mmCIF file of C-alpha atoms and ligand atoms in Angstrom:
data_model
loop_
_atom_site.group_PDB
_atom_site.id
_atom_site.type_symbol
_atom_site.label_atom_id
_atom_site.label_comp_id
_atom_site.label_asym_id
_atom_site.label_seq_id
_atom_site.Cartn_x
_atom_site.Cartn_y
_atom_site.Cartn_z
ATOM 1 C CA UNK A 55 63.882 38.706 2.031
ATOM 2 C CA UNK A 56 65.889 35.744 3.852
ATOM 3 C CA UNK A 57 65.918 32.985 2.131
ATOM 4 C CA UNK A 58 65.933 30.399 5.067
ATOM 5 C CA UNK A 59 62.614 32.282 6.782
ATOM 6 C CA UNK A 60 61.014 31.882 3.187
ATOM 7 C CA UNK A 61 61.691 28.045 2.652
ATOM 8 C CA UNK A 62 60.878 27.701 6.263
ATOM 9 C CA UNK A 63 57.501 29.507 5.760
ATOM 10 C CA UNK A 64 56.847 27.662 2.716
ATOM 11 C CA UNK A 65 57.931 24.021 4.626
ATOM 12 C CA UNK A 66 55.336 25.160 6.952
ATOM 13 C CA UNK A 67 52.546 25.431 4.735
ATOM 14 C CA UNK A 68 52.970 22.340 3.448
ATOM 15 C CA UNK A 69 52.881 20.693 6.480
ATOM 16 C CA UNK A 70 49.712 22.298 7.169
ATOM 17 C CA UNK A 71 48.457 21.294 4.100
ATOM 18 C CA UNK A 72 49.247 17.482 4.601
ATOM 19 C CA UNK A 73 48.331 17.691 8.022
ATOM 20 C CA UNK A 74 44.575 18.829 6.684
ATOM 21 C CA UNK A 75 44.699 15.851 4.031
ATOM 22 C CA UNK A 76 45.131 13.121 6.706
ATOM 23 C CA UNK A 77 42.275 14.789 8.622
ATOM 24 C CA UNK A 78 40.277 14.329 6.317
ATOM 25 C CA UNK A 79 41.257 11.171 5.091
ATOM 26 C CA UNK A 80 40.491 10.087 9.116
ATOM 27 C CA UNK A 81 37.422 11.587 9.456
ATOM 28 C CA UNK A 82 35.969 9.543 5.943
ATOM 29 C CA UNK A 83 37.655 6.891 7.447
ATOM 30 C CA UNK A 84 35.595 7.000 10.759
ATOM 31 C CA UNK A 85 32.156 7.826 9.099
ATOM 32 C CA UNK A 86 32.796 4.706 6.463
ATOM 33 C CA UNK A 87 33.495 2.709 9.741
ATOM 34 C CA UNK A 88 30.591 4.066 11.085
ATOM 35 C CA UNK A 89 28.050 3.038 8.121
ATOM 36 C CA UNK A 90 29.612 -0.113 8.000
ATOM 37 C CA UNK A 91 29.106 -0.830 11.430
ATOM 38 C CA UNK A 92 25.973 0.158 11.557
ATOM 39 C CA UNK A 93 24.616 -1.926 8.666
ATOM 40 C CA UNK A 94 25.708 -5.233 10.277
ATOM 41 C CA UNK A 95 25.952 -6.838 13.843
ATOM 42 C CA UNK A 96 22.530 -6.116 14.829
ATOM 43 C CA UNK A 97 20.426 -7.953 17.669
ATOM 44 C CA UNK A 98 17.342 -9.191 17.354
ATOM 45 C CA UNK A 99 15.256 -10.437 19.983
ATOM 46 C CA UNK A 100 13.422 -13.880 20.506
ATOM 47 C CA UNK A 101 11.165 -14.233 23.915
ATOM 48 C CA UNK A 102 9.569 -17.625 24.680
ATOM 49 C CA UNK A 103 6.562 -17.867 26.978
ATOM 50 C CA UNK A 104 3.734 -19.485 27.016
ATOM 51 C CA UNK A 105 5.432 -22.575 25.451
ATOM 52 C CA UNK A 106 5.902 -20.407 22.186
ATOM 53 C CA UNK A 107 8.631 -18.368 20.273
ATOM 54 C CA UNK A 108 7.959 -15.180 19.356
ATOM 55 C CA UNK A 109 8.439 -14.040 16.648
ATOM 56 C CA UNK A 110 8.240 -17.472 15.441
ATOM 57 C CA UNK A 111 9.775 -16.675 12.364
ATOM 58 C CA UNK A 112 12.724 -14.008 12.399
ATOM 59 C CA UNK A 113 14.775 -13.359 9.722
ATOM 60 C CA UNK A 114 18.186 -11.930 9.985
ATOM 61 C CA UNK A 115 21.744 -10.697 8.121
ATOM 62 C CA UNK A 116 24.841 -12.567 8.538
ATOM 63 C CA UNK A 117 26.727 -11.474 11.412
ATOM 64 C CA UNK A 118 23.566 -10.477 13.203
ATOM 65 C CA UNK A 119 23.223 -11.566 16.911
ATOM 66 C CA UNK A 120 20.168 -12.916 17.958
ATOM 67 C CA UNK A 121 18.676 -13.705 22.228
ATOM 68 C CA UNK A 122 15.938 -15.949 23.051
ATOM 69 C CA UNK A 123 15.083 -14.726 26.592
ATOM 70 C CA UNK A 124 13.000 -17.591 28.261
ATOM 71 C CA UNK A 125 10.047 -16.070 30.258
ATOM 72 C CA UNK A 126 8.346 -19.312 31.107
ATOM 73 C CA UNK A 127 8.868 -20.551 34.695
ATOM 74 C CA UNK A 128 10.347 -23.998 32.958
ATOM 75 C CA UNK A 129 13.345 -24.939 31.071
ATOM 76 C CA UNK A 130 12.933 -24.231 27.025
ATOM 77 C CA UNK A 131 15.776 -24.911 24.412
ATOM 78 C CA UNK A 132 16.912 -23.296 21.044
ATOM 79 C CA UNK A 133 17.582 -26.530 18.929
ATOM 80 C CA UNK A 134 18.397 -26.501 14.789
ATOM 81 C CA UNK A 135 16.810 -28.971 13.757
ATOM 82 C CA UNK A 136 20.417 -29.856 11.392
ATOM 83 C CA UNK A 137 22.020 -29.296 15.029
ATOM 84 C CA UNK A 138 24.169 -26.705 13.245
ATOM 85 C CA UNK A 139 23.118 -24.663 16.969
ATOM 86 C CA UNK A 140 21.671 -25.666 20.031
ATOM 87 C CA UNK A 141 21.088 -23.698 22.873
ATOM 88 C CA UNK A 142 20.641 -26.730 25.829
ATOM 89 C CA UNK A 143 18.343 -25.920 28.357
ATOM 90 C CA UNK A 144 17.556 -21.952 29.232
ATOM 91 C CA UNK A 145 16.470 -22.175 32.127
ATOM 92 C CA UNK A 146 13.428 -19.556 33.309
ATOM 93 C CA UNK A 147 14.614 -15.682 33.182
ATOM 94 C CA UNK A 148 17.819 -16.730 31.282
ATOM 95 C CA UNK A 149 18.846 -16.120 28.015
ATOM 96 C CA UNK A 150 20.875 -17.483 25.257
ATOM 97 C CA UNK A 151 22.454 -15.758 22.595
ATOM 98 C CA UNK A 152 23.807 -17.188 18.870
ATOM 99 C CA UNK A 153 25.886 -15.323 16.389
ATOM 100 C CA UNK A 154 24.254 -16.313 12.737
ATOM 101 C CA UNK A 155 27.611 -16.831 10.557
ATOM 102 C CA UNK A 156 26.127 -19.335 8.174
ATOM 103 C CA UNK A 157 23.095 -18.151 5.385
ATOM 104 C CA UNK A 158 19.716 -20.521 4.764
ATOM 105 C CA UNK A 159 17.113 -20.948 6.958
ATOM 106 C CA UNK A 160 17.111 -22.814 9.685
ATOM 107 C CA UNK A 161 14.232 -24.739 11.720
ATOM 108 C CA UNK A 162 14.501 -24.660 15.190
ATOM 109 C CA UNK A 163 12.571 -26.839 18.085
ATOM 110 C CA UNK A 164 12.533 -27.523 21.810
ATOM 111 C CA UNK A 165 13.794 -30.536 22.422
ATOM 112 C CA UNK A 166 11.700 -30.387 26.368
ATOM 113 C CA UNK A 167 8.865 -29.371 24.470
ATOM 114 C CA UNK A 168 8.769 -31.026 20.493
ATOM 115 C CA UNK A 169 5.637 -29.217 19.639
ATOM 116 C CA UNK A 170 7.794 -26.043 19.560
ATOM 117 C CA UNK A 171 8.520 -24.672 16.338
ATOM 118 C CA UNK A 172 10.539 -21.683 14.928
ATOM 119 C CA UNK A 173 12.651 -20.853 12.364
ATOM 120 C CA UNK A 174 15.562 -18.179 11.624
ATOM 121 C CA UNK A 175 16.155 -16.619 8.513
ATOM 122 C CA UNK A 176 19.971 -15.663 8.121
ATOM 123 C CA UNK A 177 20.059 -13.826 4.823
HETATM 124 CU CU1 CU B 272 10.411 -25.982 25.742
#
């Protein structure tokens, strides 16, 4: 046999071999990414009509995204009450959108319309 066609054949293999290691080291990689991923940055929905929020309550992970979408034909705002966020005025078929970083729960109100209350949850 020739030597040089054997160690060749035998680099070969090896390659192969590594080649199908990094595969499948990517492909974990991607389905861990994927999981991950999928377990945060969610978005939840708020709509406010009929002077109300709703949900009124709505409880969230860190990370999460959540839209009011105001439906009423008026201006509505998102305000923490610890003015840790605060939408300013949505006006009608707009939306705002807030990215919860910090956990606790926060009460919200409208500062057009003080009677409205809600509160998100950012667990
Ligand atoms: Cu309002």
């Amino acid at each position: 046999m020739n030597p040089s066609a054997y160690s060749s054949r035998g680099g070969w293999r090896h390659q192969r071999l590594a080649l199908t290691k990094m595969l499948l080291i990517a492909v974990a990689a991607t389905a861990y990414a994927a999981a991950i991923g999928a377990a945060q940055a969610n978005t939840h929905t708020v709509v406010i009509e009929g002077l109300k929020y709703s949900p009124e309550v709505i409880e969230v992970n860190a990370g999460d995204t959540v839209v009011w979408t105001n439906k009423d034909p008026y201006p509505h705002t998102v305000t923490a009450d610890n003015r840790s966020f605060d939408s300013k005025q949505i006006a009608p078929d707009h939306s705002w959108k807030f990215t919860a970083k910090a956990k606790g729960e926060f009460s919200y109100t409208c500062t057009v319309h003080p009677t409205m209350k809600g509160k998100l949850v950012v667990k």
